Amino acid sequence: MKMRLWPSIVVVLLLACSKEPQKTPPGEDGPVQESWNAEVRITEEGLPRCTIQAKRLLRFEEPERSELEGVKATFYDQDGRPSVQLTAKKGVVYTREDRIEVEGNVVLTYGDSLRVETERAQWDRRGGKIVAEGPVEISTPRGEEQG
Protein backbone atom coordinates (compact mmCIF):
# COMPACT_ATOMS: atom_id res chain seq x y z
CA MET A 1 0.00 0.00 0.00
CA LYS A 2 2.82 2.42 0.86
CA MET A 3 4.61 1.71 -2.46
CA ARG A 4 1.49 2.66 -4.50
CA LEU A 5 1.16 6.00 -2.71
CA TRP A 6 4.72 7.12 -3.56
CA PRO A 7 4.17 7.48 -7.37
CA SER A 8 0.96 9.44 -6.71
CA ILE A 9 2.80 11.92 -4.49
CA VAL A 10 5.53 12.42 -7.12
CA VAL A 11 2.90 13.08 -9.83
CA VAL A 12 1.10 15.63 -7.63
CA LEU A 13 4.37 17.41 -6.82
CA LEU A 14 5.37 17.53 -10.48
CA LEU A 15 1.98 18.95 -11.48
CA ALA A 16 2.23 21.59 -8.76
CA CYS A 17 5.49 22.94 -10.23
CA SER A 18 5.05 25.31 -13.11
CA LYS A 19 7.52 26.54 -15.70
CA GLU A 20 5.31 29.59 -16.29
CA PRO A 21 6.73 32.81 -14.82
CA GLN A 22 4.85 34.15 -11.82
CA LYS A 23 2.55 36.99 -12.81
CA THR A 24 2.19 40.23 -10.87
CA PRO A 25 -1.26 40.58 -9.30
CA PRO A 26 -3.65 42.78 -11.31
CA GLY A 27 -3.28 46.48 -10.55
CA GLU A 28 0.30 46.13 -9.31
CA ASP A 29 3.44 46.76 -11.29
CA GLY A 30 6.37 44.59 -10.32
CA PRO A 31 9.93 45.80 -9.93
CA VAL A 32 11.84 46.81 -13.05
CA GLN A 33 15.17 45.94 -11.42
CA GLU A 34 16.37 43.70 -8.63
CA SER A 35 19.88 43.93 -7.18
CA TRP A 36 21.81 42.32 -4.34
CA ASN A 37 24.54 44.05 -2.33
CA ALA A 38 23.55 47.33 -3.97
CA GLU A 39 24.89 50.81 -3.27
CA VAL A 40 23.07 54.10 -3.91
CA ARG A 41 24.90 57.44 -3.72
CA ILE A 42 23.11 60.75 -3.33
CA THR A 43 25.17 63.85 -4.09
CA GLU A 44 24.57 67.58 -4.22
CA GLU A 45 26.85 70.01 -6.06
CA GLY A 46 29.54 67.33 -6.28
CA LEU A 47 29.52 66.53 -2.55
CA PRO A 48 28.16 63.32 -1.05
CA ARG A 49 24.99 63.68 1.02
CA CYS A 50 24.11 60.02 1.59
CA THR A 51 25.47 56.60 0.66
CA ILE A 52 23.07 53.69 1.10
CA GLN A 53 24.03 50.02 1.01
CA ALA A 54 21.36 47.32 0.87
CA LYS A 55 21.50 43.54 0.86
CA ARG A 56 18.61 43.61 -1.63
CA LEU A 57 17.13 46.43 -3.72
CA LEU A 58 13.92 46.39 -5.78
CA ARG A 59 13.42 49.38 -8.10
CA PHE A 60 9.90 50.37 -9.18
CA GLU A 61 8.80 52.94 -11.77
CA GLU A 62 5.36 54.05 -10.53
CA PRO A 63 5.65 55.54 -8.07
CA GLU A 64 9.39 55.91 -8.64
CA ARG A 65 11.02 54.27 -5.63
CA SER A 66 13.57 51.70 -4.50
CA GLU A 67 12.64 49.24 -1.76
CA LEU A 68 15.58 48.11 0.36
CA GLU A 69 16.31 45.20 2.69
CA GLY A 70 19.25 45.12 5.09
CA VAL A 71 19.96 48.87 5.05
CA LYS A 72 23.21 50.59 6.03
CA ALA A 73 23.55 54.30 5.30
CA THR A 74 26.09 57.05 5.84
CA PHE A 75 24.98 60.68 5.91
CA TYR A 76 27.49 63.46 5.26
CA ASP A 77 27.86 66.99 6.65
CA GLN A 78 27.94 70.19 4.52
CA ASP A 79 31.64 69.65 3.76
CA GLY A 80 31.11 66.07 2.55
CA ARG A 81 32.53 64.39 5.66
CA PRO A 82 30.75 61.32 7.12
CA SER A 83 28.67 62.32 10.13
CA VAL A 84 25.80 59.91 10.89
CA GLN A 85 25.58 56.14 10.38
CA LEU A 86 22.20 54.39 10.09
CA THR A 87 21.14 50.74 10.03
CA ALA A 88 17.62 49.32 9.55
CA LYS A 89 15.88 46.14 8.46
CA LYS A 90 14.21 47.79 5.46
CA GLY A 91 13.61 51.10 3.77
CA VAL A 92 12.25 52.95 0.76
CA VAL A 93 14.02 55.61 -1.31
CA TYR A 94 11.47 57.96 -2.92
CA THR A 95 13.43 59.45 -5.81
CA ARG A 96 11.11 62.28 -6.83
CA GLU A 97 10.42 63.41 -3.27
CA ASP A 98 14.12 63.27 -2.27
CA ARG A 99 13.36 61.33 0.89
CA ILE A 100 14.16 58.01 2.51
CA GLU A 101 12.00 56.09 5.00
CA VAL A 102 13.44 53.24 7.09
CA GLU A 103 11.91 50.88 9.62
CA GLY A 104 12.72 47.90 11.77
CA ASN A 105 15.44 48.16 14.42
CA VAL A 106 16.57 51.58 13.23
CA VAL A 107 19.86 52.64 14.81
CA LEU A 108 21.50 56.04 14.21
CA THR A 109 25.01 56.72 15.50
CA TYR A 110 27.07 59.89 15.55
CA GLY A 111 30.61 58.81 16.33
CA ASP A 112 30.97 57.51 19.88
CA SER A 113 28.95 60.35 21.37
CA LEU A 114 25.35 59.60 20.33
CA ARG A 115 23.22 56.55 19.59
CA VAL A 116 19.49 56.72 18.79
CA GLU A 117 17.27 53.63 18.49
CA THR A 118 13.73 53.66 17.10
CA GLU A 119 11.43 51.61 14.87
CA ARG A 120 10.88 54.20 12.11
CA ALA A 121 12.72 57.23 10.76
CA GLN A 122 12.91 59.31 7.62
CA TRP A 123 15.40 61.62 5.95
CA ASP A 124 14.35 64.53 3.76
CA ARG A 125 17.29 65.67 1.64
CA ARG A 126 15.78 69.12 1.11
CA GLY A 127 15.43 69.72 4.83
CA GLY A 128 18.65 67.88 5.65
CA LYS A 129 17.17 66.29 8.78
CA ILE A 130 16.65 62.76 9.99
CA VAL A 131 13.41 62.50 11.96
CA ALA A 132 12.51 59.52 14.16
CA GLU A 133 8.84 58.57 14.21
CA GLY A 134 7.58 57.17 17.49
CA PRO A 135 9.43 56.27 20.69
CA VAL A 136 13.23 56.62 20.78
CA GLU A 137 16.04 55.51 23.05
CA ILE A 138 18.98 57.90 23.19
CA SER A 139 22.39 56.88 24.54
CA THR A 140 25.25 59.30 25.20
CA PRO A 141 28.38 59.02 27.35
CA ARG A 142 26.36 60.82 30.08
CA GLY A 143 23.58 58.22 30.15
CA GLU A 144 20.41 57.00 28.47
CA GLU A 145 17.01 58.59 27.89
CA GLN A 146 13.73 57.43 26.39
CA GLY A 147 11.04 59.50 24.77
Coordinates of C-alpha atoms in Angstrom, one line a residue:
M1 CA 0.0 0.0 0.0
K2 CA 2.8 2.4 0.9
M3 CA 4.6 1.7 -2.5
R4 CA 1.5 2.7 -4.5
L5 CA 1.2 6.0 -2.7
W6 CA 4.7 7.1 -3.6
P7 CA 4.2 7.5 -7.4
S8 CA 1.0 9.4 -6.7
I9 CA 2.8 11.9 -4.5
V10 CA 5.5 12.4 -7.1
V11 CA 2.9 13.1 -9.8
V12 CA 1.1 15.6 -7.6
L13 CA 4.4 17.4 -6.8
L14 CA 5.4 17.5 -10.5
L15 CA 2.0 18.9 -11.5
A16 CA 2.2 21.6 -8.8
C17 CA 5.5 22.9 -10.2
S18 CA 5.1 25.3 -13.1
K19 CA 7.5 26.5 -15.7
E20 CA 5.3 29.6 -16.3
P21 CA 6.7 32.8 -14.8
Q22 CA 4.9 34.2 -11.8
K23 CA 2.5 37.0 -12.8
T24 CA 2.2 40.2 -10.9
P25 CA -1.3 40.6 -9.3
P26 CA -3.7 42.8 -11.3
G27 CA -3.3 46.5 -10.6
E28 CA 0.3 46.1 -9.3
D29 CA 3.4 46.8 -11.3
G30 CA 6.4 44.6 -10.3
P31 CA 9.9 45.8 -9.9
V32 CA 11.8 46.8 -13.0
Q33 CA 15.2 45.9 -11.4
E34 CA 16.4 43.7 -8.6
S35 CA 19.9 43.9 -7.2
W36 CA 21.8 42.3 -4.3
N37 CA 24.5 44.0 -2.3
A38 CA 23.5 47.3 -4.0
E39 CA 24.9 50.8 -3.3
V40 CA 23.1 54.1 -3.9
R41 CA 24.9 57.4 -3.7
I42 CA 23.1 60.8 -3.3
T43 CA 25.2 63.9 -4.1
E44 CA 24.6 67.6 -4.2
E45 CA 26.9 70.0 -6.1
G46 CA 29.5 67.3 -6.3
L47 CA 29.5 66.5 -2.6
P48 CA 28.2 63.3 -1.1
R49 CA 25.0 63.7 1.0
C50 CA 24.1 60.0 1.6
T51 CA 25.5 56.6 0.7
I52 CA 23.1 53.7 1.1
Q53 CA 24.0 50.0 1.0
A54 CA 21.4 47.3 0.9
K55 CA 21.5 43.5 0.9
R56 CA 18.6 43.6 -1.6
L57 CA 17.1 46.4 -3.7
L58 CA 13.9 46.4 -5.8
R59 CA 13.4 49.4 -8.1
F60 CA 9.9 50.4 -9.2
E61 CA 8.8 52.9 -11.8
E62 CA 5.4 54.1 -10.5
P63 CA 5.7 55.5 -8.1
E64 CA 9.4 55.9 -8.6
R65 CA 11.0 54.3 -5.6
S66 CA 13.6 51.7 -4.5
E67 CA 12.6 49.2 -1.8
L68 CA 15.6 48.1 0.4
E69 CA 16.3 45.2 2.7
G70 CA 19.2 45.1 5.1
V71 CA 20.0 48.9 5.0
K72 CA 23.2 50.6 6.0
A73 CA 23.5 54.3 5.3
T74 CA 26.1 57.0 5.8
F75 CA 25.0 60.7 5.9
Y76 CA 27.5 63.5 5.3
D77 CA 27.9 67.0 6.6
Q78 CA 27.9 70.2 4.5
D79 CA 31.6 69.6 3.8
G80 CA 31.1 66.1 2.5
R81 CA 32.5 64.4 5.7
P82 CA 30.7 61.3 7.1
S83 CA 28.7 62.3 10.1
V84 CA 25.8 59.9 10.9
Q85 CA 25.6 56.1 10.4
L86 CA 22.2 54.4 10.1
T87 CA 21.1 50.7 10.0
A88 CA 17.6 49.3 9.5
K89 CA 15.9 46.1 8.5
K90 CA 14.2 47.8 5.5
G91 CA 13.6 51.1 3.8
V92 CA 12.3 52.9 0.8
V93 CA 14.0 55.6 -1.3
Y94 CA 11.5 58.0 -2.9
T95 CA 13.4 59.4 -5.8
R96 CA 11.1 62.3 -6.8
E97 CA 10.4 63.4 -3.3
D98 CA 14.1 63.3 -2.3
R99 CA 13.4 61.3 0.9
I100 CA 14.2 58.0 2.5
E101 CA 12.0 56.1 5.0
V102 CA 13.4 53.2 7.1
E103 CA 11.9 50.9 9.6
G104 CA 12.7 47.9 11.8
N105 CA 15.4 48.2 14.4
V106 CA 16.6 51.6 13.2
V107 CA 19.9 52.6 14.8
L108 CA 21.5 56.0 14.2
T109 CA 25.0 56.7 15.5
Y110 CA 27.1 59.9 15.6
G111 CA 30.6 58.8 16.3
D112 CA 31.0 57.5 19.9
S113 CA 28.9 60.4 21.4
L114 CA 25.4 59.6 20.3
R115 CA 23.2 56.5 19.6
V116 CA 19.5 56.7 18.8
E117 CA 17.3 53.6 18.5
T118 CA 13.7 53.7 17.1
E119 CA 11.4 51.6 14.9
R120 CA 10.9 54.2 12.1
A121 CA 12.7 57.2 10.8
Q122 CA 12.9 59.3 7.6
W123 CA 15.4 61.6 6.0
D124 CA 14.3 64.5 3.8
R125 CA 17.3 65.7 1.6
R126 CA 15.8 69.1 1.1
G127 CA 15.4 69.7 4.8
G128 CA 18.7 67.9 5.7
K129 CA 17.2 66.3 8.8
I130 CA 16.7 62.8 10.0
V131 CA 13.4 62.5 12.0
A132 CA 12.5 59.5 14.2
E133 CA 8.8 58.6 14.2
G134 CA 7.6 57.2 17.5
P135 CA 9.4 56.3 20.7
V136 CA 13.2 56.6 20.8
E137 CA 16.0 55.5 23.1
I138 CA 19.0 57.9 23.2
S139 CA 22.4 56.9 24.5
T140 CA 25.2 59.3 25.2
P141 CA 28.4 59.0 27.4
R142 CA 26.4 60.8 30.1
G143 CA 23.6 58.2 30.1
E144 CA 20.4 57.0 28.5
E145 CA 17.0 58.6 27.9
Q146 CA 13.7 57.4 26.4
G147 CA 11.0 59.5 24.8

